Short mmCIF file of C-alpha atoms in Angstrom, two decimals:
data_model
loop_
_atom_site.label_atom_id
_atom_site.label_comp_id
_atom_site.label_asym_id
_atom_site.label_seq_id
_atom_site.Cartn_x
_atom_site.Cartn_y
_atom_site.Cartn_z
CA UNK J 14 23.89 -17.57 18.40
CA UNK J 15 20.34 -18.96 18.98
CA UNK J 16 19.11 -20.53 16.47
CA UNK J 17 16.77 -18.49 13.53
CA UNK J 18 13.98 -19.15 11.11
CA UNK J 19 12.32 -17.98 8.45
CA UNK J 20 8.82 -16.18 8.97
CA UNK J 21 5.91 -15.84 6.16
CA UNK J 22 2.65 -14.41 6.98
CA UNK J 23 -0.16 -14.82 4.25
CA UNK J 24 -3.38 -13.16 4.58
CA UNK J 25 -5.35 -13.99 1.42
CA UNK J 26 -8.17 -11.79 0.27
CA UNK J 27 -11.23 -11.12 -2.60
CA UNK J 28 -9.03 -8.13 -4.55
CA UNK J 29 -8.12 -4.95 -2.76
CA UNK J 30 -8.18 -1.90 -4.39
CA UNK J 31 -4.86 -0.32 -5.56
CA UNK J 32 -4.95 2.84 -3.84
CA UNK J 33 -5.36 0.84 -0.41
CA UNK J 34 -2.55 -1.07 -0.87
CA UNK J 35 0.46 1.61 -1.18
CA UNK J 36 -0.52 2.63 2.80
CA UNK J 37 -1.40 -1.07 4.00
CA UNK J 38 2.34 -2.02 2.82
CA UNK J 39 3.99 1.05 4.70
CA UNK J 40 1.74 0.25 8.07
CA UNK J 41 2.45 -2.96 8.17
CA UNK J 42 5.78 -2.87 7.73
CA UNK J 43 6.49 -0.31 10.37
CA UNK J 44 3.79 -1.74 13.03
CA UNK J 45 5.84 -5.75 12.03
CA UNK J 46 9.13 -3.51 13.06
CA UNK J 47 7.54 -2.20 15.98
CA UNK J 48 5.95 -4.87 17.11
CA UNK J 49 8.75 -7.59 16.65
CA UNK J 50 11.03 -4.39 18.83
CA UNK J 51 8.38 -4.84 21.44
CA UNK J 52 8.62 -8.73 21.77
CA UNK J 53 12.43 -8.53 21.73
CA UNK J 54 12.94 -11.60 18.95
CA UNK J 55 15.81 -10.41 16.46
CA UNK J 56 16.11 -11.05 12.61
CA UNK J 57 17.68 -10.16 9.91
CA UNK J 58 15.80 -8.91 7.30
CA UNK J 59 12.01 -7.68 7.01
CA UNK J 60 10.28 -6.97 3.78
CA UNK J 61 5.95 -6.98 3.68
CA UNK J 62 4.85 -7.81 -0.59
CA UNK J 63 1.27 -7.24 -1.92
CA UNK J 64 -0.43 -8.32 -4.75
CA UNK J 65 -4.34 -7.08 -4.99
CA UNK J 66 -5.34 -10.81 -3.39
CA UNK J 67 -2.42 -10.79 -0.91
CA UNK J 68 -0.61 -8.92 1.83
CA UNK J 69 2.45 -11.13 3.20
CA UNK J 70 4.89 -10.32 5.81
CA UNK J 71 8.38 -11.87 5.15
CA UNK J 72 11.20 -11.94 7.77
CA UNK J 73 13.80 -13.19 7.55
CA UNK J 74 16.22 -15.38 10.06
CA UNK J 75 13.77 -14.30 12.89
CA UNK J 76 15.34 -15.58 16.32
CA UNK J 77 13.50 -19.23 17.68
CA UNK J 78 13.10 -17.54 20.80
CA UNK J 79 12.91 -13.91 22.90
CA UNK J 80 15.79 -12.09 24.64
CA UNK J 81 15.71 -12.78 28.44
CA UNK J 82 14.74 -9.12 30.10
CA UNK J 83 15.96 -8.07 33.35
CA UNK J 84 14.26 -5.04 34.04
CA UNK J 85 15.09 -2.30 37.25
CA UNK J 86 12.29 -0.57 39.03
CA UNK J 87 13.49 2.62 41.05
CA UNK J 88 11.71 2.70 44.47
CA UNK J 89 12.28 4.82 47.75
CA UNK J 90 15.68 6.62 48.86
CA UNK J 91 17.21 4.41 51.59
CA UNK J 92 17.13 7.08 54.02
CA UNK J 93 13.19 6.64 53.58
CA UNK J 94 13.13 3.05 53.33
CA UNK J 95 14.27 2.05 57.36
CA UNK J 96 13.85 3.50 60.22
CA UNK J 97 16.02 4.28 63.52
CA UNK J 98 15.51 1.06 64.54
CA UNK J 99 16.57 -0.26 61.19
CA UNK J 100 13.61 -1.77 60.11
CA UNK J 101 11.61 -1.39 56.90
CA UNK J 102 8.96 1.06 56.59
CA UNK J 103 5.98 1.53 55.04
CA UNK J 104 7.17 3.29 51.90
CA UNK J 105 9.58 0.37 51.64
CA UNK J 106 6.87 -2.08 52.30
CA UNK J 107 4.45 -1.23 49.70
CA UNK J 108 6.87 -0.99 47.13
CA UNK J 109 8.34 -4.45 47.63
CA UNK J 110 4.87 -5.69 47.64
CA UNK J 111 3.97 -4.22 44.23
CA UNK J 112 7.58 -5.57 42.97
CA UNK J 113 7.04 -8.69 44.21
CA UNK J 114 10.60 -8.92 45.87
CA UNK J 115 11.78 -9.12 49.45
CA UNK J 116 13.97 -6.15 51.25
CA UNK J 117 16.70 -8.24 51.02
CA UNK J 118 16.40 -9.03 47.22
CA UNK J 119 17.07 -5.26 46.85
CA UNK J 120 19.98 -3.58 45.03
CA UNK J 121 21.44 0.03 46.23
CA UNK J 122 22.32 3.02 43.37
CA UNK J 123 23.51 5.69 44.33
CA UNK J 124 21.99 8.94 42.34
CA UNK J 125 23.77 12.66 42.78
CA UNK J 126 24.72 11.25 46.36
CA UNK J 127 21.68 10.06 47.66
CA UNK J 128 21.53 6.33 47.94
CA UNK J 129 18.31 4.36 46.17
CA UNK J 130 17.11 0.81 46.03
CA UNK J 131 15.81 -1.02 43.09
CA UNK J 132 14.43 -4.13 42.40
CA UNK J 133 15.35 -6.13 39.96
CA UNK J 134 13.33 -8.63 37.86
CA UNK J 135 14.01 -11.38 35.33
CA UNK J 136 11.45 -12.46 32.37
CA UNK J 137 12.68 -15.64 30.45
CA UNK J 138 11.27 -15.10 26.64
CA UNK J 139 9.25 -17.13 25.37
CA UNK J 140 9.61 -19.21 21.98
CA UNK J 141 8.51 -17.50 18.80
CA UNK J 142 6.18 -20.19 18.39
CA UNK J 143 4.22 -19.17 21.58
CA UNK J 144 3.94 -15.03 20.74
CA UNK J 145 3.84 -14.67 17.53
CA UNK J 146 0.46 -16.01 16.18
CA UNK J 147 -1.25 -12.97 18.71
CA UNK J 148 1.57 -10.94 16.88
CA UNK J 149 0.23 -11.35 13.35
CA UNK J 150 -3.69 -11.10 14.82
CA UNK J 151 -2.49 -7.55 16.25
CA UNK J 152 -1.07 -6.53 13.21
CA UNK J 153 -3.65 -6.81 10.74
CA UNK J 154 -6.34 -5.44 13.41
CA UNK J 155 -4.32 -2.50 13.24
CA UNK J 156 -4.02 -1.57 9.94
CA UNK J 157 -5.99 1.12 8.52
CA UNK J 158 -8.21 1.58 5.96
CA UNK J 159 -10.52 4.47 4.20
CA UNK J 160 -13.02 2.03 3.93
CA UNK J 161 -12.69 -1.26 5.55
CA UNK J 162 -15.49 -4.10 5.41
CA UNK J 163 -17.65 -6.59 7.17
CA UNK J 164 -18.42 -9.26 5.94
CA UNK J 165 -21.36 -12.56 7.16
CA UNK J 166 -21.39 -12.40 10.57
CA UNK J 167 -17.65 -11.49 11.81
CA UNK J 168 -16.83 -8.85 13.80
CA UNK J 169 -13.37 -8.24 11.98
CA UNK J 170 -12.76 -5.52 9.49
CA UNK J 171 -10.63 -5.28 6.30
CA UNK J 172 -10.55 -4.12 3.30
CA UNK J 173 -12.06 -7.29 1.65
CA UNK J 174 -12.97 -10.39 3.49
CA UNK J 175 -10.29 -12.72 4.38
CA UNK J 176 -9.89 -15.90 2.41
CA UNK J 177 -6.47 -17.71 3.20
CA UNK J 178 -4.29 -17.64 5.61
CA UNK J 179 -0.50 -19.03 5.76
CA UNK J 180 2.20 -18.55 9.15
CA UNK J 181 4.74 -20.27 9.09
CA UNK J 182 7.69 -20.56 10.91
CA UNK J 183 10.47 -22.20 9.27
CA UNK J 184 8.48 -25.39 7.91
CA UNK J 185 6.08 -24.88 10.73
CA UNK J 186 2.28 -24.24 10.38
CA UNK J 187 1.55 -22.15 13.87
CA UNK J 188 -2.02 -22.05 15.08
CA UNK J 189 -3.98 -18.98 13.73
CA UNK J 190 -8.00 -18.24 13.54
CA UNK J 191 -8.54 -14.90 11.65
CA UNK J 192 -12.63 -14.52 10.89
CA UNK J 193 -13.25 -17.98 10.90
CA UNK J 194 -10.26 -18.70 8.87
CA UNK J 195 -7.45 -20.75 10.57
CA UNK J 196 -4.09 -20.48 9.10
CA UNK J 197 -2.11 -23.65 7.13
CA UNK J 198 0.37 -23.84 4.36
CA UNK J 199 -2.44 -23.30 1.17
CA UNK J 200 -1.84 -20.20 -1.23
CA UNK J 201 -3.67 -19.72 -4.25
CA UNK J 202 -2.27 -18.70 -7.32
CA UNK J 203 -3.66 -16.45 -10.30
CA UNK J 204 -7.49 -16.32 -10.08
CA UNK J 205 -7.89 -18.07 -14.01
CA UNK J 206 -4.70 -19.14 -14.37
CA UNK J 207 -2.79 -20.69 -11.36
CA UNK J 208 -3.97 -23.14 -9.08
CA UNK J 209 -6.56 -22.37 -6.08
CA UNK J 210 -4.28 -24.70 -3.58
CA UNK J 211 -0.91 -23.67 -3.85
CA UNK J 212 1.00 -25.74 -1.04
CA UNK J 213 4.04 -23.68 0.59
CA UNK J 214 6.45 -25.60 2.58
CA UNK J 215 8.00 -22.37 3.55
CA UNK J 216 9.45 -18.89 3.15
CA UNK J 217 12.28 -19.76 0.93
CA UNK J 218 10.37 -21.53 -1.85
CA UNK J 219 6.87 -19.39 -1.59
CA UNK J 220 8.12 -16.63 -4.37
CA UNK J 221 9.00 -19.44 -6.80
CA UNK J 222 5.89 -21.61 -5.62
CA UNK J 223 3.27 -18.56 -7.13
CA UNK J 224 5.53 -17.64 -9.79
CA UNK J 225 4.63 -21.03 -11.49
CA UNK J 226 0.90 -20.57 -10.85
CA UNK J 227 1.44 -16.70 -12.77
CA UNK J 228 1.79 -14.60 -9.78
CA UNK J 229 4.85 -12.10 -9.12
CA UNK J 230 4.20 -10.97 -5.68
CA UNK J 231 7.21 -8.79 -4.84
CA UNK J 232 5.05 -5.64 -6.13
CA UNK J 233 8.78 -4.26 -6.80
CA UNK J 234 9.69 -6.66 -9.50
CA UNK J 235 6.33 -6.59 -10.88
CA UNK J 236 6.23 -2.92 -11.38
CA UNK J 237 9.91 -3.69 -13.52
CA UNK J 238 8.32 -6.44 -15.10
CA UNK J 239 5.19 -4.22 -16.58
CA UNK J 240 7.84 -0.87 -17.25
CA UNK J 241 10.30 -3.09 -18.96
CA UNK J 242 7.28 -4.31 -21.02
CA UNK J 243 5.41 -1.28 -21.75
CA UNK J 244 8.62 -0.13 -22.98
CA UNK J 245 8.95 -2.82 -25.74
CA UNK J 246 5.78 -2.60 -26.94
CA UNK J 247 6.06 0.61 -27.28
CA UNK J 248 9.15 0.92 -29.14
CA UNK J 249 7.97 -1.80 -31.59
CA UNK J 250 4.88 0.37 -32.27
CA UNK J 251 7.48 2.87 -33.54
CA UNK J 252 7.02 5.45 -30.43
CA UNK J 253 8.18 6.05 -26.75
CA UNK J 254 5.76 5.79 -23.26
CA UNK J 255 4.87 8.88 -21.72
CA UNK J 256 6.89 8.77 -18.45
CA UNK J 257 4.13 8.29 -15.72
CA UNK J 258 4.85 6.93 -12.38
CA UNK J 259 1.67 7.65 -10.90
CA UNK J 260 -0.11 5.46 -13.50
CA UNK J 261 3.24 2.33 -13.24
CA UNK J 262 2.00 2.27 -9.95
CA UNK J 263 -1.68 1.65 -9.95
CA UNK J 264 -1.21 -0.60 -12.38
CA UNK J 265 1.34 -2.74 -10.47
CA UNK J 266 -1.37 -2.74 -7.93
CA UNK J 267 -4.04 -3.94 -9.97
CA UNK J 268 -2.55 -7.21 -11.54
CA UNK J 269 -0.65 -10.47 -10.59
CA UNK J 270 0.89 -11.41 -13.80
CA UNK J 271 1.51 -8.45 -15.99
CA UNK J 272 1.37 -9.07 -20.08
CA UNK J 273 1.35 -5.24 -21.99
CA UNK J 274 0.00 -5.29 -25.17
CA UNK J 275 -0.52 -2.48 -28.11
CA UNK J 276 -3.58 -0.61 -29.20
CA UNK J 277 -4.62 1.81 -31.64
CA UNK J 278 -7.38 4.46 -32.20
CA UNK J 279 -8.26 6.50 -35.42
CA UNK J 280 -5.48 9.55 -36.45
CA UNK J 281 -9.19 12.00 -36.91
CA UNK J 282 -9.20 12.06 -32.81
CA UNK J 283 -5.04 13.53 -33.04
CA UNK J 284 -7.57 16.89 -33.89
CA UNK J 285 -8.57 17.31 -30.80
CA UNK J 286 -6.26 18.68 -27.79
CA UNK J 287 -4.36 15.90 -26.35
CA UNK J 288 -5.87 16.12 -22.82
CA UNK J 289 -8.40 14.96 -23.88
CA UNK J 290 -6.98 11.98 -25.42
CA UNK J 291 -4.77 10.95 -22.89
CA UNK J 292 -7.24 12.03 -20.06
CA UNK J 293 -9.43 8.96 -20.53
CA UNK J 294 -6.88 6.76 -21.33
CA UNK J 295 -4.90 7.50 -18.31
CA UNK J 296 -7.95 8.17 -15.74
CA UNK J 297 -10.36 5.49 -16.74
CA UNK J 298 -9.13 2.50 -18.80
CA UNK J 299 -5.28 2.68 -17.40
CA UNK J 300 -3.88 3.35 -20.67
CA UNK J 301 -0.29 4.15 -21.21
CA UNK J 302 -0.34 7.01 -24.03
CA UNK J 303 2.68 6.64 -26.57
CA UNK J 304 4.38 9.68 -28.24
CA UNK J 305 6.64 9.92 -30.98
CA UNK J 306 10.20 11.14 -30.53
CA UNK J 307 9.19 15.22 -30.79
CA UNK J 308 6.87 14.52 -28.27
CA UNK J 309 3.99 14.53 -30.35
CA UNK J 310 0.66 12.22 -29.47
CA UNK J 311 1.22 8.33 -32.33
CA UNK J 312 -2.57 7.26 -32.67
CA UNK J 313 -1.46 3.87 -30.30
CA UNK J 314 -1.71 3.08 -26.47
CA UNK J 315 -0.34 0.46 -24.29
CA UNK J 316 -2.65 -1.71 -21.99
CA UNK J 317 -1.41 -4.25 -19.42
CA UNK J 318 -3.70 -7.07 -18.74
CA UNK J 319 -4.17 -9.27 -15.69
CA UNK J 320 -2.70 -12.43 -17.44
CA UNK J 321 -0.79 -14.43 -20.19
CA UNK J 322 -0.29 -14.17 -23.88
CA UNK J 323 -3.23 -15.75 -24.83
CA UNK J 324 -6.02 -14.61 -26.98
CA UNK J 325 -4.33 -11.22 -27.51
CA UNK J 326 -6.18 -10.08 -30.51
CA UNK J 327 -9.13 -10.20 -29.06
CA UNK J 328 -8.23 -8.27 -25.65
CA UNK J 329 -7.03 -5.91 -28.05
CA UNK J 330 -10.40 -5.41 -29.93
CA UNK J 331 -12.05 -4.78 -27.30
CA UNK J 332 -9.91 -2.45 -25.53
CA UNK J 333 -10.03 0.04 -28.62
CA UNK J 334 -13.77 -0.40 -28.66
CA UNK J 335 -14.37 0.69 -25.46
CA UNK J 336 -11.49 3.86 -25.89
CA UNK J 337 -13.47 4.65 -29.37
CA UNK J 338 -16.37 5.29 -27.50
CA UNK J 339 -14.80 7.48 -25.24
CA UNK J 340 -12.95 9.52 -27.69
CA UNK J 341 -15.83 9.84 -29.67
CA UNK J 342 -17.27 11.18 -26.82
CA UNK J 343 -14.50 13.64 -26.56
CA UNK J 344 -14.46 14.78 -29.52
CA UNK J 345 -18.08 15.37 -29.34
CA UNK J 346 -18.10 17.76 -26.64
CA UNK J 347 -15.03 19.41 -27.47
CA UNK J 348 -16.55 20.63 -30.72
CA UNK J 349 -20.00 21.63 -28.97
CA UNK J 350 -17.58 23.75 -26.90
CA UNK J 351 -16.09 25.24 -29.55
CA UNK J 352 -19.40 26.56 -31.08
CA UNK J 353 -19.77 28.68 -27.51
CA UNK J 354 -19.28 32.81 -26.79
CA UNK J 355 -16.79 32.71 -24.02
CA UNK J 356 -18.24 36.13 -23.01
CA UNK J 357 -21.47 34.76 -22.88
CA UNK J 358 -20.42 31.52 -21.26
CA UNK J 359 -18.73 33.28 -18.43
CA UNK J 360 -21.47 34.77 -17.47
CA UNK J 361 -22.61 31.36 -15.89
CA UNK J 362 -19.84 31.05 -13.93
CA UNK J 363 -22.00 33.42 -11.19
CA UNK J 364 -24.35 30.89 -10.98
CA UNK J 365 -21.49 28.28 -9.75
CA UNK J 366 -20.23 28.67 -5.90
CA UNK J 367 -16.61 28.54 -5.83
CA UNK J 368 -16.06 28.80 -2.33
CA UNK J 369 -18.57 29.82 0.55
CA UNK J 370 -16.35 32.82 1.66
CA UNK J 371 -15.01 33.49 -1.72
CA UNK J 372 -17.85 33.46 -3.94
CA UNK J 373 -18.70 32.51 -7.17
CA UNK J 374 -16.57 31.32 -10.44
CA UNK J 375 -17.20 34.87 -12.19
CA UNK J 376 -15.27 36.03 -8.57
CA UNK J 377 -12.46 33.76 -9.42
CA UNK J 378 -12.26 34.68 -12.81
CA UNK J 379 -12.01 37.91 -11.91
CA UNK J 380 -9.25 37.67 -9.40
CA UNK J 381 -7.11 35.68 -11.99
CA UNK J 382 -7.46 38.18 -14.62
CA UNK J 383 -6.77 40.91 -12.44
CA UNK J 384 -3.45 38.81 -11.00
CA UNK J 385 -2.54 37.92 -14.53
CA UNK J 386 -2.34 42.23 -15.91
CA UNK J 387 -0.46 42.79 -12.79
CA UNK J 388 1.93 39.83 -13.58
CA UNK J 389 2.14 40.50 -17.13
CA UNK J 390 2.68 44.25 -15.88
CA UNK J 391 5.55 43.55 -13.85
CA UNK J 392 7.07 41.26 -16.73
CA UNK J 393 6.41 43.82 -19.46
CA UNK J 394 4.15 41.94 -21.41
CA UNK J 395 2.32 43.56 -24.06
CA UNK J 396 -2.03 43.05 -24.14
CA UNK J 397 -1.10 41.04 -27.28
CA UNK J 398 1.63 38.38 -25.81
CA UNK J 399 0.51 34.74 -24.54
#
């Protein structure tokens, strides 16, 4: 067996937002697969982590060096290739030309009886060392974005401009120029509080080497990390989280070292419906909602900030400031609404396009109530049933 080593790929970057960073993960990963297919070099294992700052390729026990090929190229039937006389022709001509080859270098197959000659040609593979740095350059070029930046005067796009870069092979720094940046063995840690020149000697110690300067950056251990948490805090505030994925995983996205930490708002605001408690919690400050064990709203949330244990209180302060204001806000309009004719207030709905070849919002109100009798017909329902 050839000899293997261990490949990490850092590209550094000013923070990417979370809902770029699901896809980025799955393309890269697939085009790495693809592309390490395409160069013939072998390995073992392939995983791609992310952290908003970071997108890193990881394989693992990559072969030192590509397969030798020996590729076939099917040219004319021998009947076509010689003539009476026994000499080459054209046909046969050209194609050894274009192949490279001699007549006599040729090999005979013989296809549903007729007889064919191929040529055959050997490519020794290179070293990893020589293909892969044009690898990792093709790879991030290729990955899409919604919205993907320029930034001074490069030509490159990305999400955010590139900061760091790392490739390494084994203990190996190979030579790398992305925008201006040329790759070398210097991570950075948290942004406040890890180090801003993390030195990596190689794959095998670079998850423990940002761990101790507060950065997980296997986003699937993070995203236990912060559940695990949310979970105790929750249950010491006397209450369960509401079960939401969606929200575990835009938060995983948008931190390096998770620390979850309890909130509360006033019981008056439990008055109002609790969409519209949860709704800003969930939508705009990231808030994990906690419930009690028959399912009702507790006047608490869960928050999960970007770094340690430190200065707690006051992160907690002004967290519930900010989510006062926006129940307040809540409750404000709610009870506004609740001083309105719905009769009267449907009647604006005309004024409100729905959809250009479906009309108005009074036409869509109209459909659904005219759907909902013929359900509630076909279920027996009286006028009076909800």
């Amino acid at each position: 067996m050839s000899e293997r080593k261990d490949l990490l790929f850092e590209l550094g970057t000013e923070e990417i937002p979370a809902r770029f960073l699901p896809p980025a993960v799955k393309q890269m990963r697939q085009l790495a697969i693809e592309g390490l297919k395409e160069l013939a070099l072998d390995y073992n294992d392939l995983k791609v982590f992310t952290t908003p700052r970071r997108l890193v390729l990881a394989v693992y026990g990559l072969a030192a060096k590509q397969e030798d090929l020996v590729t076939e190229q099917k040219g004319p039937a021998k009947k076509a290739a010689y003539d009476a006389e026994g000499k080459p022709t054209r046909a046969l001509e050209g194609f050894c030309k274009s192949q490279g080859v001699t007549p006599a270098e040729l090999t005979e197959k013989e296809i549903n009886g007729n007889s064919y000659l191929y040529a055959q040609k050997s490519k020794k593979g290179q070293s990893a060392q020589e293909v892969l740095p044009a690898f990792c350059a093709d790879l991030i070029n290729k990955i899409y974005f919604p919205k993907p930046m320029r930034w001074g005067y490069q030509e490159m796009r990305f999400a955010r401009p590139v900061r760091w870069l790392i490739l390494l092979l084994g203990d190996e720094v190979l030579d790398l120029t992305l925008a201006d940046v040329k790759a070398g063995r210097l991570s950075r840690g948290h942004r406040v509080l890890g180090s801003q020149a993390v030195e990596i000697q190689n794959l095998a110690s670079y998850e423990d080497a940002l761990y101790k300067n507060y950065v997980i950056v296997d986003q699937a251990k993070r995203k236990e990390v912060i559940r695990e948490q949310v979970s105790a805090v929750a249950k010491a505030e006397g209450g369960l989280p509401i079960n939401d994925e969606e929200l575990l995983d835009e938060v995983t996205y948008i931190l390096e070292w998770p620390t979850a930490l309890a909130g509360s708002f006033e019981e008056k605001y439990l008055q109002i419906p609790a969409e519209l408690i949860i709704t800003p919690m969930r939508e705009y400050q990231r808030y994990f909602p906690v419930h009690a064990a028959d399912g009702k709203l507790l006047p608490r949330f869960i928050t999960v900030r970007n770094g340690d244990d430190k200065g707690l209180e006051l992160v907690r302060e002004g967290n519930e400031k900010v989510l006062r204001a926006r129940l307040a806000d809540a409750e404000f309009f709610w009870n506004e609404d609740l001083k309105l004719d719905l009769v009267e207030t449907a009647k604006k709905l005309s004024s409100v396009v729905y959809q250009e070849q479906l009309g108005d919002m009074a036409h869509r109100l109209a459909r659904m109530q005219r759907l909902a009798a013929l359900v509630g017909d076909k279920l027996a329902y009286s006028d009076t049933e909800q």
